Structure formats: C-alpha cells, structure tokens
mmCIF file of N, CA and C in Angstrom:
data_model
loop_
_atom_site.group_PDB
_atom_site.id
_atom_site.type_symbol
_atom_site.label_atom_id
_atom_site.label_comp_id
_atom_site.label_asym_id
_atom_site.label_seq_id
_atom_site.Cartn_x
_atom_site.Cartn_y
_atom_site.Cartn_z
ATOM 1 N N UNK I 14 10.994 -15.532 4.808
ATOM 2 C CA UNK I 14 10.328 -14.307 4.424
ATOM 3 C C UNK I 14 11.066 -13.118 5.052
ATOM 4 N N UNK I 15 11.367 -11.916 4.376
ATOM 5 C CA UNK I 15 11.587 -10.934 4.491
ATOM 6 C C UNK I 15 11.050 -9.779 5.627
ATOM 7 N N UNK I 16 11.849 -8.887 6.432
ATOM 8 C CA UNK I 16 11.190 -7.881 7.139
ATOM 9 C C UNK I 16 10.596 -6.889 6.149
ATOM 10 N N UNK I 17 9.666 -6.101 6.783
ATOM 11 C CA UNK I 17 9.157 -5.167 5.890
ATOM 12 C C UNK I 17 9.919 -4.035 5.991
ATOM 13 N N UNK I 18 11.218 -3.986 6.890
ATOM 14 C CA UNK I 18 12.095 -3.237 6.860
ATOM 15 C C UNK I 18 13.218 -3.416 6.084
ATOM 16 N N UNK I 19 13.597 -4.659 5.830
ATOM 17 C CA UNK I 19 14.537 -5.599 4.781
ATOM 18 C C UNK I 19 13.891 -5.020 3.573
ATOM 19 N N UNK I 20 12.642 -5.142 3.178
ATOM 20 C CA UNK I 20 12.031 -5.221 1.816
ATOM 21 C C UNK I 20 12.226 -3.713 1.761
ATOM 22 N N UNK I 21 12.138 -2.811 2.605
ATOM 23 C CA UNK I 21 11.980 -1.098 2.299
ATOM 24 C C UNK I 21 13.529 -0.880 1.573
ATOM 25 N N UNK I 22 14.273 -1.368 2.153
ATOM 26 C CA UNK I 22 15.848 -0.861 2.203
ATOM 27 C C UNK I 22 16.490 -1.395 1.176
ATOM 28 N N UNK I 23 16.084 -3.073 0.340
ATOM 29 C CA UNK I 23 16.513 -3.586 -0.405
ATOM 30 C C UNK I 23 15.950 -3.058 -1.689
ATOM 31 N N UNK I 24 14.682 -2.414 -1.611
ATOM 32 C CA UNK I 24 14.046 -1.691 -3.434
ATOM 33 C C UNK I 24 14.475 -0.500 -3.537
ATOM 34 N N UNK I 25 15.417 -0.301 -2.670
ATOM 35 C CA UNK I 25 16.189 0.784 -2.911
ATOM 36 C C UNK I 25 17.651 0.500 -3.805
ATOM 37 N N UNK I 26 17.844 -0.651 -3.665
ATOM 38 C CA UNK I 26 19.760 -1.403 -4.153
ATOM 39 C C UNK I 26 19.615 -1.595 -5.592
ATOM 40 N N UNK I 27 19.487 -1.155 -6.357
ATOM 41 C CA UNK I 27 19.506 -1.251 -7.547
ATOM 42 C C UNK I 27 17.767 -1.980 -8.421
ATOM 43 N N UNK I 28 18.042 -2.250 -9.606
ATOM 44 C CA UNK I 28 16.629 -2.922 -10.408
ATOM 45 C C UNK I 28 16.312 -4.534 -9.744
ATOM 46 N N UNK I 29 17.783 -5.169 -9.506
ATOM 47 C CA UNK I 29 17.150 -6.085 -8.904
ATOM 48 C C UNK I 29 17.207 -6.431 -7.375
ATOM 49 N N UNK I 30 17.885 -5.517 -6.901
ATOM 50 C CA UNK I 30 17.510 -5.332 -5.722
ATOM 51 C C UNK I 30 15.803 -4.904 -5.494
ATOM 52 N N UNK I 31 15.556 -3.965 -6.277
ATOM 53 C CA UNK I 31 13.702 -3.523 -6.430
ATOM 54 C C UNK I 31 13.100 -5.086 -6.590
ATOM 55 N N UNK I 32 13.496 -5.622 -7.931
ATOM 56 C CA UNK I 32 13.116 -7.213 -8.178
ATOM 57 C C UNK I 32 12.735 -7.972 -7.187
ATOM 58 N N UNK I 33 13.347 -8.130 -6.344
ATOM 59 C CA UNK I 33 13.733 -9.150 -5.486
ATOM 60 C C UNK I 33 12.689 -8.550 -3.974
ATOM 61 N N UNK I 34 12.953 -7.083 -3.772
ATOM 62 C CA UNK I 34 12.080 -6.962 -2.407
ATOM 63 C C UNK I 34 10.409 -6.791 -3.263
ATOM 64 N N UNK I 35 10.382 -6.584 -4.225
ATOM 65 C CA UNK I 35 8.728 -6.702 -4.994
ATOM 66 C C UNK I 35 7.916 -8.076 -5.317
ATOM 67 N N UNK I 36 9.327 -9.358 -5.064
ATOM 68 C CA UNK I 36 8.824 -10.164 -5.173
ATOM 69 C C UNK I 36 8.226 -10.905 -4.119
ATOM 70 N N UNK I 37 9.194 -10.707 -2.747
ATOM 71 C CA UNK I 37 9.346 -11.016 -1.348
ATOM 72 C C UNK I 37 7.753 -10.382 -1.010
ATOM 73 N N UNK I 38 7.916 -9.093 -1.173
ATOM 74 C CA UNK I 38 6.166 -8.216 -1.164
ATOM 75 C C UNK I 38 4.821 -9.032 -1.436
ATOM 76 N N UNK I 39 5.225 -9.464 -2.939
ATOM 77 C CA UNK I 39 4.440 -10.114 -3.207
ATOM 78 C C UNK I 39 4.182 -11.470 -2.864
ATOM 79 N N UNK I 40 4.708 -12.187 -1.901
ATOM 80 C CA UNK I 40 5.099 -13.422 -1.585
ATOM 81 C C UNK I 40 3.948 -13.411 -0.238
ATOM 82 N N UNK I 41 3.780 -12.129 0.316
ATOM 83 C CA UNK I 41 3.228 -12.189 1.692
ATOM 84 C C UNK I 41 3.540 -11.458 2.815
ATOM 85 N N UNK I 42 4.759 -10.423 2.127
ATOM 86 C CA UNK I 42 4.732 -9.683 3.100
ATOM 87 C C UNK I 42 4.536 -8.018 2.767
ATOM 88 N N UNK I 43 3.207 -8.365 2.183
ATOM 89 C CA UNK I 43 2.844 -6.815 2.258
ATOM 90 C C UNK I 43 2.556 -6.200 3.967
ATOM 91 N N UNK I 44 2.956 -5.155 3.329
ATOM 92 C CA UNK I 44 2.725 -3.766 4.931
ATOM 93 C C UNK I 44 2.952 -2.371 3.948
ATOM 94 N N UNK I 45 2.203 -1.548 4.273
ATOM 95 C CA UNK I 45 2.608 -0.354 3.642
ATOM 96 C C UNK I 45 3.555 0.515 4.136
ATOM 97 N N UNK I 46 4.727 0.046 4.873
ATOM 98 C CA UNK I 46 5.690 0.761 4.666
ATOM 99 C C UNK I 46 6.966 -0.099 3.821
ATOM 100 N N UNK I 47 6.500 -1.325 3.083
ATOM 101 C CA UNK I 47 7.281 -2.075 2.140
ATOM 102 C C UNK I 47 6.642 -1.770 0.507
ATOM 103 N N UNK I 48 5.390 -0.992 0.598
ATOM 104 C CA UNK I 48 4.204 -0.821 -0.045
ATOM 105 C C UNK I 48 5.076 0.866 -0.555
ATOM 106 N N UNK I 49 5.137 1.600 0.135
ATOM 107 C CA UNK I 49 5.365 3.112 0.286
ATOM 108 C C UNK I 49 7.292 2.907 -0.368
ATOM 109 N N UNK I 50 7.838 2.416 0.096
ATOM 110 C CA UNK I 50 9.276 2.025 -0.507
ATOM 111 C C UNK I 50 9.439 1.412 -1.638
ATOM 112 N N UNK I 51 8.485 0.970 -1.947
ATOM 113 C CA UNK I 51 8.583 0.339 -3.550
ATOM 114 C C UNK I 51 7.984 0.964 -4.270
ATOM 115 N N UNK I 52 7.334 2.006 -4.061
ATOM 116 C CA UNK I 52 6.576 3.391 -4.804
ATOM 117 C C UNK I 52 7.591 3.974 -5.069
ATOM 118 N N UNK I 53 8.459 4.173 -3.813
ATOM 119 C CA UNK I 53 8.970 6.101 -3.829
ATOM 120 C C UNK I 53 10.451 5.436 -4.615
ATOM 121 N N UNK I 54 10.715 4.334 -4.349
ATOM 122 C CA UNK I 54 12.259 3.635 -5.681
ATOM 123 C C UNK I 54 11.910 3.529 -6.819
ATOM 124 N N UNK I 55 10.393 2.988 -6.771
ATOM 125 C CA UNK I 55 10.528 2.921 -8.530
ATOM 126 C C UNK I 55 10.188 4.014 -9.088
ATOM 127 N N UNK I 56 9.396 5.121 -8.430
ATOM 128 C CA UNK I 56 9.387 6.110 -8.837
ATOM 129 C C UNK I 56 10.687 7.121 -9.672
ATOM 130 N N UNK I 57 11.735 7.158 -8.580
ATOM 131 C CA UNK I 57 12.697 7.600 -8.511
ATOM 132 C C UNK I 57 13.659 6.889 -9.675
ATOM 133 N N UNK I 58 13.266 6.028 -9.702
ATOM 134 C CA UNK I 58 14.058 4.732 -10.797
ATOM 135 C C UNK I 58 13.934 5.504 -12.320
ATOM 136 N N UNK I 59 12.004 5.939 -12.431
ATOM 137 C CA UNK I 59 11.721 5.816 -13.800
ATOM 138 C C UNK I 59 12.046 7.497 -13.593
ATOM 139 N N UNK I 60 12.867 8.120 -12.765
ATOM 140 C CA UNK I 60 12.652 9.823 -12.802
ATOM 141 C C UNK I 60 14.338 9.947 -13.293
ATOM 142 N N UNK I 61 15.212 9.009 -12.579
ATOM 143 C CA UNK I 61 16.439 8.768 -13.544
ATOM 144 C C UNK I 61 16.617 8.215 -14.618
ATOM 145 N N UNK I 62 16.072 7.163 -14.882
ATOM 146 C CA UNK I 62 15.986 7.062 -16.695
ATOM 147 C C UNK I 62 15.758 7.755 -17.569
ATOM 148 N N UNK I 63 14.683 8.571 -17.291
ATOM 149 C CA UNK I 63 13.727 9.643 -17.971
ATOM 150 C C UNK I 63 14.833 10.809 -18.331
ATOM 151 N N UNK I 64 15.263 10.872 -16.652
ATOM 152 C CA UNK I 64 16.349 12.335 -17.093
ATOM 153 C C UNK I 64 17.474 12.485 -17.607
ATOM 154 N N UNK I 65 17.935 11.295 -17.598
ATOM 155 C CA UNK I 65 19.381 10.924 -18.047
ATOM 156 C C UNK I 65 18.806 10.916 -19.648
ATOM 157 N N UNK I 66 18.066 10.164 -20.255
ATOM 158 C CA UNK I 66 18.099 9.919 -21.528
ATOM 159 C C UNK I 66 17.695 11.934 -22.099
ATOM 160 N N UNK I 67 16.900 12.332 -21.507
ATOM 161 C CA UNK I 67 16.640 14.030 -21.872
ATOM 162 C C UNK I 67 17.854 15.057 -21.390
ATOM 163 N N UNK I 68 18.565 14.539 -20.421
ATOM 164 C CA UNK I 68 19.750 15.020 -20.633
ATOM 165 C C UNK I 68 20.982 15.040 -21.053
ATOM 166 N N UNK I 69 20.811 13.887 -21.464
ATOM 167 C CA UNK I 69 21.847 13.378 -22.766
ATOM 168 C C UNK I 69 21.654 13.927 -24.394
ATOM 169 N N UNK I 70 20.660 14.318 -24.625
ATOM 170 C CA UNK I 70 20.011 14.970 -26.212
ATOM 171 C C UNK I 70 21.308 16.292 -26.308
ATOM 172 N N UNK I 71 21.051 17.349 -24.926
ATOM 173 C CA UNK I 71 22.063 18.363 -25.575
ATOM 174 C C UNK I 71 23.861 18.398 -25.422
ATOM 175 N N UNK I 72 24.106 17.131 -24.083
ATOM 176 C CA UNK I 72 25.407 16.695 -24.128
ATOM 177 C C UNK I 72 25.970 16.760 -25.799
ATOM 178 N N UNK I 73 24.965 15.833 -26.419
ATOM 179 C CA UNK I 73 25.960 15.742 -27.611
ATOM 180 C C UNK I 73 26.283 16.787 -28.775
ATOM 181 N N UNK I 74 25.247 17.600 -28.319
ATOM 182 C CA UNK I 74 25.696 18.801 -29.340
ATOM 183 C C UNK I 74 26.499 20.371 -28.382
ATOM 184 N N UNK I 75 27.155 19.415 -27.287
ATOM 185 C CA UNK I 75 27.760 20.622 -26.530
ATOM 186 C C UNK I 75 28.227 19.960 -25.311
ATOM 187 N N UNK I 76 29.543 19.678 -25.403
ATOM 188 C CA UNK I 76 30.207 19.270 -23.985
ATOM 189 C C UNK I 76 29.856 20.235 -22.959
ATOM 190 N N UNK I 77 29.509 21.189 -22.787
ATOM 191 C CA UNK I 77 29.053 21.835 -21.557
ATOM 192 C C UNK I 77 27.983 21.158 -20.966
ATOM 193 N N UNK I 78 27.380 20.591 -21.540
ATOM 194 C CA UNK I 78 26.106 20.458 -21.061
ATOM 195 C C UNK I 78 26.222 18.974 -20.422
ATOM 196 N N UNK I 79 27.879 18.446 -20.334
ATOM 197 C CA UNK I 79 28.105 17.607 -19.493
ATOM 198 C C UNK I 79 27.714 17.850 -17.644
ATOM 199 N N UNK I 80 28.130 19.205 -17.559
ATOM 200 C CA UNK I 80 28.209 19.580 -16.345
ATOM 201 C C UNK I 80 26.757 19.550 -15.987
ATOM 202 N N UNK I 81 26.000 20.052 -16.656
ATOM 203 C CA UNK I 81 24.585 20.082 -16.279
ATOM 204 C C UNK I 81 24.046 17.989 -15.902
ATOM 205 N N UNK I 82 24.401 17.429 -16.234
ATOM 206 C CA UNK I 82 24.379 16.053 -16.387
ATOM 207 C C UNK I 82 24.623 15.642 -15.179
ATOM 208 N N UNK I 83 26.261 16.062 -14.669
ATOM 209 C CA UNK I 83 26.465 15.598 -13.644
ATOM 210 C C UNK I 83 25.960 16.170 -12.400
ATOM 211 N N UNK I 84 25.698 17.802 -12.183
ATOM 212 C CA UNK I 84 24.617 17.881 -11.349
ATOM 213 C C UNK I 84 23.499 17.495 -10.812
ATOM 214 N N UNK I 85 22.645 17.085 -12.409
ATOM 215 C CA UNK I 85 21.299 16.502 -12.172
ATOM 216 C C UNK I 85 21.894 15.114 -11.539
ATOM 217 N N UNK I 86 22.668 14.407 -11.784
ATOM 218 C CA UNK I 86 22.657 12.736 -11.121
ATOM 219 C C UNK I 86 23.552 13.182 -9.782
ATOM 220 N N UNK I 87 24.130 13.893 -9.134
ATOM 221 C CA UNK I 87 24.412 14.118 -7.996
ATOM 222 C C UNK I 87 23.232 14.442 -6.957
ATOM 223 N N UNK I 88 21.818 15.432 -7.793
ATOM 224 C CA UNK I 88 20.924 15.364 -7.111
ATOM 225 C C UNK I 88 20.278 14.469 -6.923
ATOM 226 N N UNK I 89 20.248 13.280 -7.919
ATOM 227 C CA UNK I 89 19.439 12.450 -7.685
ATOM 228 C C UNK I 89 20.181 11.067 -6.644
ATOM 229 N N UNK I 90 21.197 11.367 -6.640
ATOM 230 C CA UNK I 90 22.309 10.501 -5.624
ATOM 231 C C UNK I 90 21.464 10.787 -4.063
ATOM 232 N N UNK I 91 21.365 12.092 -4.106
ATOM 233 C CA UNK I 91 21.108 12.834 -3.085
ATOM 234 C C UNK I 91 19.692 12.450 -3.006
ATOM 235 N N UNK I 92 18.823 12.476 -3.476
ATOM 236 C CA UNK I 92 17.046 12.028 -3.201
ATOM 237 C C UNK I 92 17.689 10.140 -3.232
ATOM 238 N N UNK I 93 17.958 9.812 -3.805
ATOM 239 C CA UNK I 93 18.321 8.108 -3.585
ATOM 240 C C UNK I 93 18.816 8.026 -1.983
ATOM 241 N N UNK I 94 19.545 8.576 -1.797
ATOM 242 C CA UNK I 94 20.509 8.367 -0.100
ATOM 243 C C UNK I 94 19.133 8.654 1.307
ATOM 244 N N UNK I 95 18.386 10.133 0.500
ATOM 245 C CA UNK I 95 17.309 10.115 1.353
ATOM 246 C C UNK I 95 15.913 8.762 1.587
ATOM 247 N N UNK I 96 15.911 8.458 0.524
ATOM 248 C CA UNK I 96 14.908 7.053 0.295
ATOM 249 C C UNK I 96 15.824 6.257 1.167
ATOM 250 N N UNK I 97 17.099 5.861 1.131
ATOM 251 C CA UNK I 97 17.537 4.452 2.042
ATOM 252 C C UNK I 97 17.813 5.143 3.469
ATOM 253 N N UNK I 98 17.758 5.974 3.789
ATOM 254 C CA UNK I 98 17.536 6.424 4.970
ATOM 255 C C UNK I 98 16.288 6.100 5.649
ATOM 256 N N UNK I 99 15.268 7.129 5.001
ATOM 257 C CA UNK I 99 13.867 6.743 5.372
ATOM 258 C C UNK I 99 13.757 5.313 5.347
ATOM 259 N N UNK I 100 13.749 4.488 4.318
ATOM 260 C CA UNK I 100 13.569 2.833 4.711
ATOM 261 C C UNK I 100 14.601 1.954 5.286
ATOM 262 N N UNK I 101 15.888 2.426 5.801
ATOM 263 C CA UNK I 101 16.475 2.501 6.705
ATOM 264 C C UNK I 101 15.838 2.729 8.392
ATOM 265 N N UNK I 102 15.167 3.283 8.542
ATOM 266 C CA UNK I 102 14.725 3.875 9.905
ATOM 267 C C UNK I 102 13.190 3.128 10.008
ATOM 268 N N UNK I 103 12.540 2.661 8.978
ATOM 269 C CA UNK I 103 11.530 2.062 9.016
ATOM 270 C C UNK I 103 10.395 3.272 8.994
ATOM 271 N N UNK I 104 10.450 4.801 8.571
ATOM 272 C CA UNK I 104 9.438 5.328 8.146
ATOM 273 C C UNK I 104 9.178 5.764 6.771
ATOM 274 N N UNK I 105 8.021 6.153 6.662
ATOM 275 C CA UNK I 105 6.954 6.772 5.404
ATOM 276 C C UNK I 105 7.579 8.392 5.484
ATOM 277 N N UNK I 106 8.819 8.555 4.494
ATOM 278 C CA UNK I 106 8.884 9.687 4.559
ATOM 279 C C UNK I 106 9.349 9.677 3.232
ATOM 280 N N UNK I 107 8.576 10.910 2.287
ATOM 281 C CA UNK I 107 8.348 10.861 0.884
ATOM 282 C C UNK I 107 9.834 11.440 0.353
ATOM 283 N N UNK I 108 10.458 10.992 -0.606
ATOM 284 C CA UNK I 108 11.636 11.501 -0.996
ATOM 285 C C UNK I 108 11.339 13.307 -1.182
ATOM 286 N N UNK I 109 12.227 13.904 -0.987
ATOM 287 C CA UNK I 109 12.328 15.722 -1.556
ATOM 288 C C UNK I 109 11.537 15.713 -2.572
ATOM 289 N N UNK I 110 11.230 17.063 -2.664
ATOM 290 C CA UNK I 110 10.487 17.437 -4.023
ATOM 291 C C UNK I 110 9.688 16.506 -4.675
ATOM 292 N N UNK I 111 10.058 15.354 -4.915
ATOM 293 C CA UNK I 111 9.164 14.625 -5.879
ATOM 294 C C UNK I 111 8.323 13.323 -5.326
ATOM 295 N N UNK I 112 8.758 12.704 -4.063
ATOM 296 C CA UNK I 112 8.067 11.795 -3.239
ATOM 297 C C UNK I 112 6.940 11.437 -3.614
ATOM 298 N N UNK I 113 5.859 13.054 -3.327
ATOM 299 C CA UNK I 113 4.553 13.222 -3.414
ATOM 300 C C UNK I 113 3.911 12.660 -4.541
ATOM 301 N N UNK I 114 4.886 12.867 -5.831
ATOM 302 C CA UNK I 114 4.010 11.807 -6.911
ATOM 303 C C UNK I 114 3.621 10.899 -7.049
ATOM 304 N N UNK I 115 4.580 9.807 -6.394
ATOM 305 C CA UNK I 115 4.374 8.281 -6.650
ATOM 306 C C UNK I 115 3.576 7.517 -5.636
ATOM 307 N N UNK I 116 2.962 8.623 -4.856
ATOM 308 C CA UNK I 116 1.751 7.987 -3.885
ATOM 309 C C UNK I 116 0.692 7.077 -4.924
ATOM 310 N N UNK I 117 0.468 6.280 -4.009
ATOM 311 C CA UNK I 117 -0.367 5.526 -5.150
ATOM 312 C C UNK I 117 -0.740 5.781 -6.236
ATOM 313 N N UNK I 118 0.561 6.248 -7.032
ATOM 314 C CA UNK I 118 0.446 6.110 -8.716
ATOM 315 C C UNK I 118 1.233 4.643 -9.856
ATOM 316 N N UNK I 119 1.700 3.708 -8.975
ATOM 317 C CA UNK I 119 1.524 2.585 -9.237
ATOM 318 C C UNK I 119 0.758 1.367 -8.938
ATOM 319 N N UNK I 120 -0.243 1.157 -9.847
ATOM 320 C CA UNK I 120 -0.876 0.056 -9.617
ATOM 321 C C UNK I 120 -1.112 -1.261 -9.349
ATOM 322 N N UNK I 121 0.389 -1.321 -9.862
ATOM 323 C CA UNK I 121 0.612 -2.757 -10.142
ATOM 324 C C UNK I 121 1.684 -3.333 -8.984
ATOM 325 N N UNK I 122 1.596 -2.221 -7.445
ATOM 326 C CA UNK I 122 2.035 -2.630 -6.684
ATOM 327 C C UNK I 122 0.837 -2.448 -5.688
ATOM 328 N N UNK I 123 0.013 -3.350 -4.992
ATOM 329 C CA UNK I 123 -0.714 -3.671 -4.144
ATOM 330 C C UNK I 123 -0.986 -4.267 -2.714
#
C-alpha cells in the first residue's frame, strides 16, 4: 500500500498516474490529503481538456491565435508544477486561482 504522500504526488503524473493513485485511495488508503490531491489534479485535468479543445476553435481560423494557445498551456504547466509541489511537501494547498473549485466538487472521490 501506498503513502498518502506517494498517492498525492503520483495523481499528479499524468491520467494514469491519477488511475493508479485513485485506485491505491481506494484500496485503503484514504486520508484527505490523498483525498484533496486527487480533487485539485483532476480538477486541473478536466480545466486542460476543456481549454485546449476551446482554444483550438480560433487557432484554426487564425495562426495567431497559436500564441494565445501556448500561453494558456504554459500557465497551466505553471498551476500543474504548483499541485506537485504542494503534494510534494505533503500539504493542502489549493492550486492558484482555480484550486478553490474542486473542493469537494467531486463525488465520486470519497
């Protein structure tokens, strides 16, 4: 079984890196700071899908709007690096700007 510091740091490594510490979670080692890290990644997960696919609509009718693209995923590089930090260090500290949403707004992590 997994640390609940292992599980914070690993749902940060990609979808199945998330996979894998959600399953470990679910295996028995809940704690809410493995609880709080699998919020604030998948959060962050479904806030890059979301934006990439809405910022891809005006890429194609305007290479400029490449640049705008790569900003937005540099920021989000940047809120990602802050999440493996925080579950890195073993605290509850909500990603920038958007953290605050994904407080218990998934259910289906318990």
């Amino acid at each position: 079984m997994m640390h609940r510091k292992t599980i914070s740091v690993i749902s940060y490594i990609t979808i199945i890196g998330w996979i894998i510490a959600y399953r470990e979670y679910e295996k028995g080692a809940k704690s809410s700071l493995a609880k709080f890290h699998l919020e604030q990644s998948f959060g962050l997960a479904v806030i890059v899908v979301v934006s990439n696919i809405i910022m891809m609509i005006p890429v194609f009718f305007d290479s400029f709007f490449i640049l705008l693209l790569i900003i937005n995923n540099m920021g989000l590089v940047i809120l990602w690096i802050a999440g493996l930090i925080s579950a890195y260090h073993g605290v509850r500290l909500p990603l920038p700007f958007i953290g605050f949403y994904f407080k218990d707004k998934f259910r289906f992590i318990q």
